[in-house]
Every structure is written in C-alpha cells, then in structure tokens.
Coordinates of C-alpha atoms in Angstrom, one line a residue:
M1 CA 92.3 155.3 -4.9
P2 CA 92.0 151.7 -6.2
G3 CA 88.6 150.3 -7.0
G4 CA 87.2 153.7 -7.9
V5 CA 86.0 154.5 -4.4
S6 CA 86.7 158.2 -3.8
L7 CA 87.4 159.9 -0.5
K8 CA 84.4 162.2 -1.0
A9 CA 82.2 159.2 -1.5
L10 CA 83.5 157.6 1.6
A11 CA 83.0 160.7 3.6
R12 CA 79.4 161.1 2.5
N13 CA 78.6 157.6 3.7
E14 CA 80.1 158.1 7.2
R15 CA 77.4 157.8 9.9
P16 CA 78.6 159.1 13.3
A17 CA 75.3 158.6 15.0
S18 CA 75.3 155.0 13.9
A19 CA 78.8 154.6 15.2
V20 CA 77.8 155.8 18.6
R21 CA 74.9 153.4 18.7
T22 CA 77.1 150.5 17.7
V23 CA 79.7 151.4 20.4
Q24 CA 77.0 151.5 23.0
R25 CA 75.6 148.2 22.0
L26 CA 79.1 146.5 21.9
L27 CA 79.9 147.9 25.4
G28 CA 76.5 146.7 26.6
Y29 CA 77.8 143.1 26.3
L30 CA 80.6 144.0 28.8
L31 CA 78.3 145.6 31.4
P32 CA 77.0 142.4 33.0
H33 CA 80.5 141.8 34.2
K34 CA 80.8 145.0 36.3
G35 CA 82.8 143.3 39.1
M36 CA 85.5 142.1 36.7
L37 CA 85.5 145.4 34.9
A38 CA 86.1 147.2 38.2
S39 CA 88.9 144.9 38.9
S40 CA 90.5 145.5 35.5
L41 CA 90.1 149.2 36.1
V42 CA 92.1 148.9 39.3
W43 CA 94.9 147.1 37.5
L44 CA 94.8 149.6 34.6
V45 CA 95.2 152.5 37.0
A46 CA 98.0 150.7 38.9
S47 CA 99.8 150.0 35.6
S48 CA 99.3 153.5 34.2
A49 CA 100.5 155.1 37.5
A50 CA 103.6 152.9 37.7
T51 CA 104.4 153.5 34.1
A52 CA 103.9 157.3 34.5
A53 CA 106.2 157.3 37.6
T54 CA 109.1 155.7 35.8
P55 CA 110.4 158.7 33.9
A56 CA 110.2 160.9 37.0
L57 CA 112.1 158.2 39.0
T58 CA 114.6 157.9 36.3
G59 CA 115.2 161.6 36.3
R60 CA 115.5 161.5 40.1
V61 CA 118.1 158.8 39.9
I62 CA 120.1 160.9 37.4
D63 CA 119.9 164.0 39.5
V64 CA 120.9 162.2 42.7
A65 CA 123.8 160.6 40.9
I66 CA 125.0 163.9 39.6
A67 CA 124.7 165.5 43.0
A68 CA 126.5 162.7 44.7
A69 CA 129.4 162.9 42.2
R70 CA 129.7 166.7 42.8
T71 CA 129.6 166.5 46.6
G72 CA 131.4 163.2 47.0
D73 CA 128.5 161.5 48.8
S74 CA 128.4 157.7 49.1
P75 CA 126.7 155.9 46.2
R76 CA 124.3 154.5 48.8
V77 CA 122.2 157.6 48.3
L78 CA 121.1 156.0 45.0
V79 CA 119.7 152.9 46.7
V80 CA 116.2 154.3 47.6
P81 CA 115.5 156.0 44.3
A82 CA 116.9 153.0 42.4
L83 CA 114.6 150.6 44.4
L84 CA 111.6 152.8 43.7
L85 CA 112.5 152.7 40.0
V86 CA 112.7 148.9 40.0
S87 CA 109.5 148.6 42.1
S88 CA 107.6 150.8 39.7
T89 CA 108.8 148.7 36.7
L90 CA 107.7 145.4 38.5
V91 CA 104.3 146.9 39.5
S92 CA 103.7 148.0 35.9
W93 CA 104.6 144.5 34.6
F94 CA 102.4 142.7 37.1
A95 CA 99.5 145.1 36.7
Q96 CA 99.6 144.8 32.9
R97 CA 99.6 141.0 33.1
M98 CA 96.5 141.0 35.4
Q99 CA 94.6 143.5 33.3
I100 CA 95.3 141.4 30.1
L101 CA 93.9 138.3 31.9
V102 CA 90.8 140.0 33.4
I103 CA 89.9 142.1 30.3
G104 CA 90.5 139.1 28.0
T105 CA 88.2 137.0 30.1
V106 CA 85.5 139.6 30.1
G107 CA 85.9 140.0 26.3
Q108 CA 85.4 136.3 25.7
K109 CA 82.3 136.2 28.0
A110 CA 80.9 139.2 26.1
L111 CA 81.6 137.5 22.8
Y112 CA 80.0 134.3 24.0
A113 CA 76.8 136.2 24.8
L114 CA 76.8 137.9 21.4
R115 CA 77.3 134.6 19.5
A116 CA 74.5 133.1 21.6
E117 CA 72.2 136.0 20.7
V118 CA 73.1 135.8 17.0
F119 CA 72.4 132.0 16.9
D120 CA 69.1 132.5 18.8
T121 CA 68.1 135.2 16.2
I122 CA 68.9 133.1 13.2
Q123 CA 66.7 130.3 14.7
K124 CA 63.8 132.8 15.0
L125 CA 64.0 134.6 11.7
P126 CA 61.2 133.8 9.3
V127 CA 61.5 131.6 6.3
A128 CA 61.1 134.7 4.1
F129 CA 64.4 136.1 5.4
Y130 CA 66.3 133.0 4.2
E131 CA 64.6 133.1 0.9
T132 CA 66.0 136.6 0.2
T133 CA 69.4 136.4 2.1
G134 CA 72.4 134.6 0.6
S135 CA 73.8 131.9 2.9
G136 CA 77.4 133.0 2.1
D137 CA 76.8 136.6 3.2
L138 CA 75.1 135.3 6.3
M139 CA 78.1 133.0 7.1
S140 CA 80.4 136.0 6.6
R141 CA 78.5 137.9 9.2
L142 CA 78.6 135.0 11.6
I143 CA 82.3 134.3 11.1
N144 CA 84.3 137.3 9.6
D145 CA 82.3 140.1 11.2
I146 CA 82.1 138.5 14.6
E147 CA 85.8 137.8 14.4
T148 CA 86.5 141.6 14.1
I149 CA 84.3 142.1 17.2
N150 CA 86.3 139.3 18.9
S151 CA 89.5 141.1 18.2
F152 CA 88.1 144.4 19.6
L153 CA 86.6 143.0 22.7
G154 CA 89.4 140.6 23.4
Q155 CA 92.4 142.8 22.7
S156 CA 91.7 146.3 21.3
F157 CA 89.4 147.4 24.1
R158 CA 92.0 146.6 26.8
R159 CA 94.7 148.4 24.8
L160 CA 92.3 151.3 24.2
M161 CA 91.6 151.7 27.9
S162 CA 95.2 151.1 28.9
S163 CA 96.4 153.8 26.4
A164 CA 93.8 156.3 27.5
L165 CA 94.7 155.9 31.2
A166 CA 98.4 156.0 30.3
L167 CA 97.9 159.2 28.4
I168 CA 96.1 160.8 31.4
A169 CA 98.7 159.5 33.9
T170 CA 101.6 160.7 31.7
L171 CA 100.1 164.1 31.2
T172 CA 99.6 164.4 35.0
G173 CA 103.2 163.4 35.5
M174 CA 104.4 166.0 33.0
L175 CA 102.4 168.8 34.6
L176 CA 103.8 167.9 38.0
V177 CA 107.4 167.9 36.8
D178 CA 107.3 171.0 34.7
V179 CA 104.3 173.0 33.3
R180 CA 106.3 174.7 30.5
L181 CA 107.6 171.5 29.0
A182 CA 104.1 169.9 29.4
L183 CA 102.5 172.8 27.4
A184 CA 105.1 172.5 24.7
T185 CA 104.3 168.8 24.4
L186 CA 100.6 169.5 24.1
L187 CA 101.1 171.8 21.1
A188 CA 101.1 168.7 18.8
V189 CA 97.9 167.3 20.2
P190 CA 95.4 169.3 18.0
I191 CA 97.3 168.3 14.9
M192 CA 97.1 164.6 15.9
L193 CA 93.4 164.8 16.8
G194 CA 92.6 166.5 13.5
T195 CA 94.5 163.8 11.6
T196 CA 92.7 161.1 13.5
R197 CA 89.3 162.6 12.9
L198 CA 90.0 162.9 9.2
F199 CA 91.0 159.3 9.1
G200 CA 87.9 158.2 10.9
I201 CA 85.7 159.9 8.4
F202 CA 86.9 157.6 5.7
A203 CA 88.0 154.5 7.6
R204 CA 84.7 153.0 8.8
R205 CA 83.0 153.2 5.4
A206 CA 86.1 151.6 3.8
F207 CA 86.1 148.8 6.4
R208 CA 82.3 148.2 6.0
A209 CA 82.8 148.0 2.2
R210 CA 85.5 145.4 2.8
Q211 CA 83.3 143.3 5.0
E212 CA 80.5 143.4 2.4
A213 CA 82.9 142.4 -0.3
I214 CA 84.1 139.5 1.8
G215 CA 80.4 138.5 2.3
D216 CA 79.8 138.7 -1.5
V217 CA 82.7 136.4 -2.2
S218 CA 81.6 133.9 0.6
E219 CA 78.1 133.9 -0.9
T220 CA 79.4 133.1 -4.3
L221 CA 81.6 130.3 -3.0
A222 CA 78.7 128.8 -1.0
E223 CA 76.4 128.9 -4.1
E224 CA 79.0 127.4 -6.4
L225 CA 79.8 124.6 -4.1
A226 CA 76.2 123.7 -3.7
G227 CA 75.6 123.8 -7.4
I228 CA 78.8 122.3 -8.7
R229 CA 77.1 119.4 -10.4
V230 CA 74.7 121.6 -12.3
A231 CA 77.6 123.9 -13.3
Q232 CA 79.6 121.0 -14.7
A233 CA 76.6 119.5 -16.4
F234 CA 75.8 122.7 -18.2
D235 CA 79.5 123.4 -18.9
R236 CA 79.3 126.7 -17.0
T237 CA 82.6 126.4 -15.2
D238 CA 84.5 128.9 -17.4
R239 CA 81.7 131.5 -17.1
N240 CA 81.5 130.9 -13.4
R241 CA 85.2 131.5 -13.1
T242 CA 84.9 134.8 -14.9
E243 CA 82.0 135.9 -12.7
F244 CA 83.8 134.9 -9.5
S245 CA 86.9 136.7 -10.7
Q246 CA 84.9 139.9 -10.9
R247 CA 83.6 139.5 -7.3
N248 CA 87.1 138.5 -6.2
A249 CA 88.5 141.7 -7.8
A250 CA 85.9 143.8 -6.0
N251 CA 87.0 142.2 -2.8
R252 CA 90.6 142.8 -3.6
D253 CA 89.9 146.5 -4.4
A254 CA 87.9 146.9 -1.2
N255 CA 90.8 145.5 0.9
I256 CA 93.3 147.7 -0.9
N257 CA 91.1 150.8 -0.2
A258 CA 91.1 149.9 3.5
A259 CA 94.8 149.2 3.4
V260 CA 95.6 152.5 1.7
I261 CA 93.9 154.4 4.4
S262 CA 95.3 152.4 7.3
S263 CA 98.9 152.3 5.9
A264 CA 99.0 156.1 5.5
F265 CA 97.7 156.8 9.0
S266 CA 100.2 155.3 11.4
P267 CA 103.4 156.5 9.6
L268 CA 101.9 160.1 9.5
L269 CA 101.3 160.0 13.3
A270 CA 104.8 158.6 13.8
V271 CA 106.3 161.5 11.9
I272 CA 104.3 164.0 14.0
S273 CA 105.2 162.2 17.2
A274 CA 108.9 162.1 16.5
S275 CA 109.0 165.7 15.4
S276 CA 107.2 166.8 18.5
A277 CA 109.4 164.8 20.8
A278 CA 112.5 166.3 19.2
L279 CA 111.2 169.8 19.6
V280 CA 110.4 169.1 23.3
A281 CA 113.9 167.7 23.8
G282 CA 115.4 170.7 22.1
Y283 CA 113.4 173.1 24.2
G284 CA 114.3 171.2 27.4
G285 CA 118.0 171.4 26.4
L286 CA 117.8 175.1 26.1
L287 CA 116.1 175.4 29.6
A288 CA 118.8 173.1 31.1
A289 CA 121.6 175.1 29.5
A290 CA 120.1 178.3 31.0
G291 CA 120.0 176.6 34.4
V292 CA 116.2 176.8 34.6
V293 CA 115.7 173.0 34.9
S294 CA 118.0 170.1 35.9
V295 CA 119.4 167.5 33.5
G296 CA 117.3 164.9 35.3
V297 CA 114.1 166.9 34.5
V298 CA 115.1 167.1 30.8
V299 CA 115.7 163.3 30.7
A300 CA 112.5 162.6 32.5
F301 CA 110.6 164.9 30.2
F302 CA 112.1 163.3 27.1
N303 CA 110.9 160.0 28.4
Y304 CA 107.5 161.5 29.2
A305 CA 107.2 162.9 25.7
R306 CA 108.0 159.5 24.2
Q307 CA 105.4 157.9 26.5
F308 CA 102.9 160.6 25.7
F309 CA 103.2 160.4 22.0
S310 CA 103.4 156.6 22.1
A311 CA 100.0 156.6 23.9
V312 CA 98.5 159.0 21.4
T313 CA 99.9 156.9 18.5
Q314 CA 98.6 153.8 20.1
L315 CA 95.1 155.3 20.6
S316 CA 95.1 156.5 17.0
S317 CA 96.2 153.1 15.6
L318 CA 93.5 151.5 17.8
Y319 CA 91.0 153.9 16.2
A320 CA 91.6 152.0 12.9
E321 CA 90.9 148.7 14.6
T322 CA 87.8 150.2 16.3
Q323 CA 86.5 151.4 12.9
S324 CA 86.9 147.8 11.5
A325 CA 85.1 146.4 14.6
L326 CA 82.3 149.0 14.2
A327 CA 81.9 148.0 10.5
G328 CA 81.6 144.4 11.6
G329 CA 79.3 145.3 14.5
E330 CA 76.9 147.2 12.2
R331 CA 76.5 144.2 10.0
V332 CA 75.9 141.9 12.9
F333 CA 73.5 144.3 14.6
D334 CA 71.7 144.7 11.2
L335 CA 71.1 140.9 11.5
L336 CA 70.0 141.1 15.1
D337 CA 67.6 143.9 14.3
T338 CA 65.9 142.0 11.5
P339 CA 62.2 141.8 12.3
V340 CA 61.2 138.3 13.3
G341 CA 58.1 138.6 11.2
V342 CA 56.3 135.7 12.7
A343 CA 56.5 136.2 16.5
D344 CA 54.5 135.0 19.4
S345 CA 52.1 137.6 20.7
E346 CA 52.1 138.7 24.3
H347 CA 49.1 136.6 25.1
A348 CA 50.0 133.5 23.1
V349 CA 49.0 130.3 24.7
D350 CA 50.4 126.7 24.6
I351 CA 47.9 124.8 22.4
G352 CA 48.9 121.4 23.7
R353 CA 48.1 118.2 21.7
V354 CA 45.5 119.1 19.1
E355 CA 42.6 117.1 17.7
G356 CA 43.5 118.4 14.2
R357 CA 40.6 120.6 13.0
I358 CA 42.0 123.2 10.5
R359 CA 40.0 126.1 9.2
F360 CA 40.8 128.8 6.7
E361 CA 38.4 131.7 6.9
G362 CA 38.6 134.4 4.2
V363 CA 42.3 133.9 3.9
R364 CA 44.3 136.1 1.6
F365 CA 48.0 136.2 1.2
S366 CA 50.7 138.0 -0.8
Y367 CA 54.4 138.2 -0.5
S368 CA 56.0 141.5 0.3
T369 CA 56.7 142.1 -3.4
G370 CA 54.3 140.5 -5.7
P371 CA 50.6 139.9 -6.5
E372 CA 48.1 138.2 -4.3
V373 CA 48.9 134.4 -4.1
L374 CA 45.8 133.3 -2.2
R375 CA 42.4 134.9 -2.6
A376 CA 39.5 134.5 -0.1
I377 CA 40.2 130.8 0.9
D378 CA 37.4 129.2 3.0
L379 CA 38.2 125.7 3.9
T380 CA 37.6 123.4 6.9
I381 CA 39.5 120.1 7.4
E382 CA 38.1 117.8 10.1
P383 CA 40.3 115.9 12.6
G384 CA 41.7 112.7 11.1
E385 CA 40.8 113.8 7.6
T386 CA 43.4 113.4 4.8
V387 CA 43.1 116.2 2.3
A388 CA 45.1 116.5 -0.9
I389 CA 45.9 119.9 -2.3
V390 CA 46.4 119.9 -6.1
G391 CA 46.8 122.4 -8.8
E392 CA 49.2 123.7 -11.4
T393 CA 52.7 125.1 -10.4
G394 CA 52.3 128.5 -8.8
A395 CA 48.7 128.0 -7.9
G396 CA 49.4 128.6 -4.2
K397 CA 49.4 125.0 -2.8
T398 CA 52.6 125.3 -0.7
T399 CA 51.7 128.7 0.5
L400 CA 48.4 127.3 1.8
V401 CA 50.1 124.7 4.0
N402 CA 52.9 127.1 5.0
L403 CA 50.2 129.2 6.7
V404 CA 49.2 126.2 8.8
A405 CA 52.8 125.8 10.0
R406 CA 52.9 129.6 10.5
F407 CA 56.0 130.1 8.3
Y408 CA 54.0 133.2 7.2
D409 CA 50.9 135.0 8.5
P410 CA 48.0 135.7 6.2
S411 CA 47.5 139.2 4.8
A412 CA 43.8 138.9 5.7
G413 CA 41.5 136.3 7.3
I414 CA 42.2 133.6 9.9
V415 CA 43.9 130.3 9.9
S416 CA 42.9 128.3 13.0
V417 CA 43.7 124.9 14.5
D418 CA 41.1 123.5 16.9
G419 CA 39.4 126.9 17.0
H420 CA 42.6 128.8 18.0
D421 CA 43.9 131.4 15.6
V422 CA 47.5 130.3 14.9
R423 CA 48.6 133.9 15.7
D424 CA 47.3 133.4 19.3
V425 CA 49.2 130.3 20.2
T426 CA 53.0 129.8 20.7
T427 CA 54.8 128.7 17.5
A428 CA 56.6 126.1 19.6
S429 CA 53.4 124.4 20.7
L430 CA 51.9 124.7 17.2
R431 CA 54.9 123.2 15.4
G432 CA 55.2 120.6 18.1
N433 CA 52.0 119.1 16.6
L434 CA 53.4 119.2 13.1
G435 CA 55.3 116.6 11.0
V436 CA 56.6 117.9 7.7
V437 CA 58.1 116.0 4.7
L438 CA 59.2 118.2 1.9
Q439 CA 59.9 117.6 -1.8
D440 CA 63.6 118.3 -1.2
P441 CA 64.4 116.5 2.1
F442 CA 67.1 117.9 4.3
L443 CA 69.3 115.7 6.4
F444 CA 71.8 116.9 9.0
T445 CA 75.4 115.7 9.3
G446 CA 75.4 112.7 11.5
T447 CA 74.1 109.1 11.5
I448 CA 70.9 107.7 10.1
A449 CA 69.6 107.1 13.6
E450 CA 70.3 110.7 14.7
N451 CA 68.4 112.1 11.7
I452 CA 65.4 109.9 12.3
R453 CA 65.4 111.0 16.0
Y454 CA 65.6 114.7 15.0
G455 CA 62.1 115.5 16.0
R456 CA 62.0 113.1 19.0
P457 CA 65.5 112.9 20.5
G458 CA 64.5 110.6 23.4
A459 CA 63.1 107.8 21.1
T460 CA 64.4 104.3 21.8
D461 CA 66.3 102.2 19.2
D462 CA 63.2 100.1 18.8
D463 CA 61.1 103.2 18.1
V464 CA 63.6 104.3 15.5
R465 CA 63.6 100.9 13.8
A466 CA 59.8 100.8 13.8
A467 CA 59.7 104.3 12.1
A468 CA 62.2 103.2 9.5
R469 CA 60.2 100.1 8.8
A470 CA 56.9 102.1 8.5
A471 CA 58.6 104.5 6.0
G472 CA 60.0 101.6 3.9
A473 CA 63.6 102.7 4.8
L474 CA 64.6 99.6 6.8
E475 CA 65.7 97.5 3.8
F476 CA 68.3 100.0 2.5
I477 CA 69.5 100.8 6.0
E478 CA 70.2 97.2 6.8
R479 CA 72.1 96.8 3.6
S480 CA 74.8 99.1 5.0
P481 CA 77.4 97.4 7.3
E482 CA 77.0 100.3 9.8
G483 CA 73.2 100.1 9.7
F484 CA 71.5 102.9 11.7
Q485 CA 75.0 104.2 12.7
A486 CA 76.0 104.9 9.1
E487 CA 77.0 108.5 8.5
V488 CA 74.8 110.4 6.0
G489 CA 77.3 113.1 5.1
E490 CA 76.7 116.8 4.7
R491 CA 73.0 117.3 3.7
G492 CA 72.8 113.5 3.3
G493 CA 75.1 113.6 0.3
V494 CA 76.2 110.0 0.5
L495 CA 72.5 108.8 0.0
S496 CA 70.4 108.9 -3.0
T497 CA 67.5 111.4 -3.2
G498 CA 65.0 108.6 -2.7
Q499 CA 66.8 107.3 0.3
R500 CA 66.9 110.8 1.9
Q501 CA 63.1 111.1 1.2
L502 CA 62.5 107.8 3.0
L503 CA 64.5 109.0 6.0
A504 CA 62.5 112.2 6.0
F505 CA 59.3 110.1 6.2
A506 CA 60.7 108.0 9.0
R507 CA 61.6 111.2 10.9
A508 CA 58.1 112.5 10.6
I509 CA 56.6 109.2 11.6
L510 CA 58.7 108.9 14.7
A511 CA 57.7 112.5 15.8
D512 CA 54.1 111.2 16.1
P513 CA 52.5 114.5 14.9
A514 CA 48.8 115.3 15.1
L515 CA 49.1 117.2 11.8
L516 CA 51.1 115.8 9.0
I517 CA 52.1 117.9 5.9
L518 CA 53.5 116.1 2.9
D519 CA 54.7 118.5 0.2
E520 CA 55.4 116.5 -2.9
A521 CA 56.9 114.0 -0.5
T522 CA 56.8 111.0 -2.9
S523 CA 58.0 112.8 -6.0
S524 CA 61.6 111.6 -5.6
V525 CA 61.1 107.9 -5.0
D526 CA 60.6 105.1 -7.5
T527 CA 57.2 103.4 -8.1
R528 CA 58.1 100.4 -5.9
T529 CA 59.2 102.6 -3.0
E530 CA 56.1 104.8 -3.5
R531 CA 53.9 101.8 -3.1
L532 CA 55.7 100.9 0.2
I533 CA 55.2 104.5 1.4
Q534 CA 51.5 104.4 0.4
D535 CA 51.0 101.2 2.3
A536 CA 52.7 102.6 5.4
L537 CA 50.7 105.9 5.2
R538 CA 47.4 104.0 5.4
H539 CA 48.4 103.1 8.9
V540 CA 50.3 106.3 9.8
L541 CA 47.5 108.6 8.7
K542 CA 44.9 107.0 10.9
G543 CA 43.9 109.4 13.6
R544 CA 45.9 112.2 12.1
T545 CA 44.9 115.2 10.0
A546 CA 47.0 115.2 6.9
L547 CA 47.6 117.8 4.1
I548 CA 49.1 116.3 1.0
I549 CA 50.4 118.4 -1.8
A550 CA 50.8 116.3 -4.9
H551 CA 51.5 116.7 -8.6
R552 CA 51.4 112.9 -9.2
L553 CA 47.7 112.3 -8.9
S554 CA 48.1 108.6 -8.5
T555 CA 49.5 109.2 -5.0
I556 CA 46.3 110.8 -3.7
R557 CA 43.6 108.3 -4.9
N558 CA 42.9 107.3 -1.3
A559 CA 42.6 110.8 0.1
D560 CA 39.4 111.6 1.9
R561 CA 39.0 114.8 0.0
I562 CA 40.8 116.6 -2.8
V563 CA 41.0 120.4 -3.0
V564 CA 41.9 121.9 -6.3
I565 CA 43.6 125.4 -6.2
E566 CA 43.6 127.5 -9.3
N567 CA 45.0 131.1 -9.4
G568 CA 45.0 131.3 -5.6
S569 CA 41.4 130.2 -5.2
I570 CA 39.6 127.0 -4.5
A571 CA 38.2 125.8 -7.9
E572 CA 36.6 122.6 -6.7
E573 CA 36.7 119.9 -4.0
G574 CA 35.5 116.4 -3.6
S575 CA 36.7 112.8 -3.7
Y576 CA 38.9 111.4 -6.4
D577 CA 36.0 109.8 -8.3
E578 CA 33.7 112.7 -7.8
L579 CA 36.1 115.1 -9.3
I580 CA 36.8 112.9 -12.3
R581 CA 33.1 112.7 -13.0
S582 CA 32.6 116.4 -12.7
D583 CA 34.8 117.0 -15.7
G584 CA 36.3 120.2 -14.1
V585 CA 39.9 121.4 -13.5
F586 CA 40.9 118.1 -11.7
A587 CA 39.6 116.0 -14.6
Q588 CA 41.7 118.1 -17.0
L589 CA 44.8 117.6 -14.8
H590 CA 44.1 113.9 -14.7
A591 CA 43.7 113.7 -18.4
A592 CA 47.0 115.5 -18.9
Q593 CA 48.8 112.9 -16.7
F594 CA 46.9 109.9 -17.9
P595 CA 46.0 110.4 -21.6
V596 CA 43.7 107.8 -23.0

C-alpha cells in the first residue's frame, strides 16, 4: 500500500467503541428537531413502500397482459394495474423530493449548532492551548473536518436512512411474492456484510490519517505565509520548499491510501451483486419453466433483486462516506472535549467595577512541562498605583501579569483583586476591568475606528477621536485620506509596527479599564512617539492600577514602584531612585543599558 501504511497497522488502530460514541454525538445534533425527523421518516416510509411496490405491480401488469392475450379479454383490464404502477412511481418521486428537503434542512440546522459550539469552544479555550496547537491544524478541523460532517448530515444520512428502509421494504415485498426466491437472494448477504466489515476495519483509520495529513499541510501553509518575510530574509525559501514537499508527499500518500481502500470496495460489491442477481434470475427461470411460478413473478423478482442489491451496495458505499465523517467527527470532538483549563467555578460572582487592589499571596506557577517559573511571590499593589515589573528575559514578568488576567491559574497561592480570589469571580467580569497592550499588537481586519472601538463597541466618534489623541495616534490617522475609516488590512498589515502599537494604546484607553497592563507596550515605537505616549499615560493612569512590564528602563522612571523579578522571585522593589542607590539587581540592569 502507498505511503508504507499496512493493512495490519490500520486494523490495530481501529476503535469501534470510539466510532459508536462519535455516531451518538453526531446524531445528538439531530435530536432537537424531532418533529422534522418524524416528518422525514413518514416520507421515507412512503417512498420506500412505493418503490418496493413497483416490481410487484410491474409483474402484475405482465401477468394480466399475458392472461388477456390468451383469453382474448379487452386491453381495458390493464387500466387498473397500470394506473397503480404509475401512481406508485409518482408517490415514490414526490416522497423522495420531500424527504430530501426535510432531511437537508435538519442537517443544516444540526451543522449550524455544531459550528456554533465549535466557535464557542475556541473562544473559551485557554491561552496555553493556542501556544501548543498549530493554527493550520486548527483551521483544518474547523473547515475540512466539519465539511465531511456537513456532507454526512446533509446528504449521506438521508441516503443511509432511505437505503435502509428501501432494503427492509424490498425484502418484505420479496417475501410476500415468493419465499423461495427471497431466500435465494439472501444467500449473498453474509458475503456482502463480511466484505463491508472488513472494509470498515481499515477505512476509518485511513480517513483519519488523511484528515491529519491535510491538517499538517494547512498548518505548514499558515506558518509559511505568516513568516514569508523572515524566510526570504534568511534565504530559506529553497529549504522550506523541500520541507513542504515532504509534508505534501505525506498528504498525497494518505489520500492514496484512502483512495485504494475506497476504490476496491464498490467494484467488489458490484461484482457480488451482479452475480447474485444473475443466479436469482436463473433460478427464477427454472421455476417458471417448471410452471411453479408465473413469468410476472420472475420479472418482479428480478427487479426486486436489483433493488435489493442496489440498496445493499448503496449502504455499503455510504459506509465509506460514514467512515470519513467519523474520522472528521473524532477530530472535531477532540477539539470540543479539550479541557477549558481556566473556567468559571459554580459559585463564581460578578466582581463589578473594581477599585484595583491586586495581591499575590505565596504564588507559585509552572507550565505543564517545565520548571517552576514563579516562586513564592508575595506582592500587594494598591488602587491607582503604577507598578513596573522588570527583570531579565525569562524571569517570569509576563507570567506574573497573565495570572492577573487569569490566562492561567497559579500552581499554588492566591491572586486576588479587591480581596476576591480571581478563581472565584467570573472571567468576563474580571477581564471587563482590564485593558491590555501587548508588545506585539494585534489588529483585526476592518477600519481604524472599528479597531479602536473593539473593547467598547458603543463608543461615539468623539470618544474614538479622543482616545486616538490621548494615545498619540491622531496625527498619523489624519494624514490618511480615509482617516478613521481607513482599512488596516489583515492583522494591521498596511500599518507600521509603531502605528499598530499606537492603535492598541487607543483601544485600551477607550475601554476605560480599572486595571491597565502594558507588556513592553512602547518597545516598538520611536523615541518621539514614546514621549507622546508617556505624556498621555500621565493622564490615563490617574485613578487606575497599572502593571507595566518594561525592558527599556527609561520608560518607567515615573512609576510609583518598581518590582524586580529574578529567577521567578522578587529580588527587590522600590522607586526608581531608591533602586539605583541600592546598587542591586536593578542598578546592574540600569548600568547595562546606560553605561557611563
């Protein structure tokens, strides 16, 4: 088999229990629409019954015609059976049309609910999840895998139900017409079921491997597009092409593996079906020649056999589509089942507008894999106080402020705001008090005004303008002919890094937070713009508690207090001048940046 994936390996990885759970969960999205499902079932039964009646009515027309020819009766004796035959065909057509409409509608409603749940989940997943999960693989789950489920719920499920009922109705019709011929037809069923089961053992794992390979390719593409400037700057394009070629080849081989299994399955069933139908026709012919059954019965049964094996083949081919949907469903449900990590407790309360007192009591923290990042942090920040957090790279500064925003929970100790443990308040009310400006500002596709309004959608144009002026962004905004309605492009790509940073400041200012977190927020602006921001911050920080992470020590001279973090612990704290005089860690950092 291409790609080096053996049948034995695929069989070992088959998980029937998981498949059953996945099917149950997928069908769970259909259950809220019981009324429409019941309606579709009525149409399915009507369609199947009418279809199953057609061969018997056809045989009846033939027998009546033969009898009329022998006895010289008027052709009018054919009117009633012919009308019944036409009526059954029309009923079958109309019922199929209605079931397609109803089931298709239910499928789309179920898919809508699934997509909504997936989007709700990705909004709740912790920051740690996105730090370890590739965006390309995530997008593959949200697009490719959900599309396979869409195909199943919108089309395959209806065909699956229709074929199953058609099979039951046809079998019932065969038994009513002639038991001997019905039993002869059923001889092929065990062979077909065994073939289908063997296929199922290998198919789902192959389809899951295909979906994962698509995710790997998507992840690589997303990363390369995001880092194209770096790749070209370091002349890595040739090597990147080689690495992508390897992933693309793995994707090709996974698709070939799935295609090899699928392509072998349907023709094999077709051969079994055709051979069985021929044997049934031959046996029926012998019975007719012996005068045991009429010619009409043989014709009816030949049509029944074709219907029967067509339904079995349809069910078996749909089994392949179902395996693909199950593979996609497993990956989507893996995402939905990801632990939220940071979740509101049962008794979480709305904290309301806070005064801004922040306390760290014996706080320790370590990531899931790695050493302890913070060690026994005890720190109190008073309402309205501006505290700068400094230290070498990796000292734990960003981790400290991330605990305030509750992007993570401490491994030990308590982080509280206004005396409330942050784990005992709703994350929405906590973060509603926060304004955050990061070192790498993120802007959303849209206009400048929309991005500034992001944290306060109802703000007036005057409020937006005032925030832009306070952040020092008004000058460059007004230079653009479109002004505040200028499009920023994807991730703010049409703006410089400094301009994106100014808009991030304006966004935080407009949100009017009680707690303001600045994480290296002035590192991407020039000295002149930094002075503008510093002037603005003197007004903005009044009455707000602020945590400022800074490497450029010149930006924190006016902080009320400076806390120095070293190896995850507080090494010293005090005012700018006090720490310079103490000749400790801060003084050493200062000397390194401002050598005499």
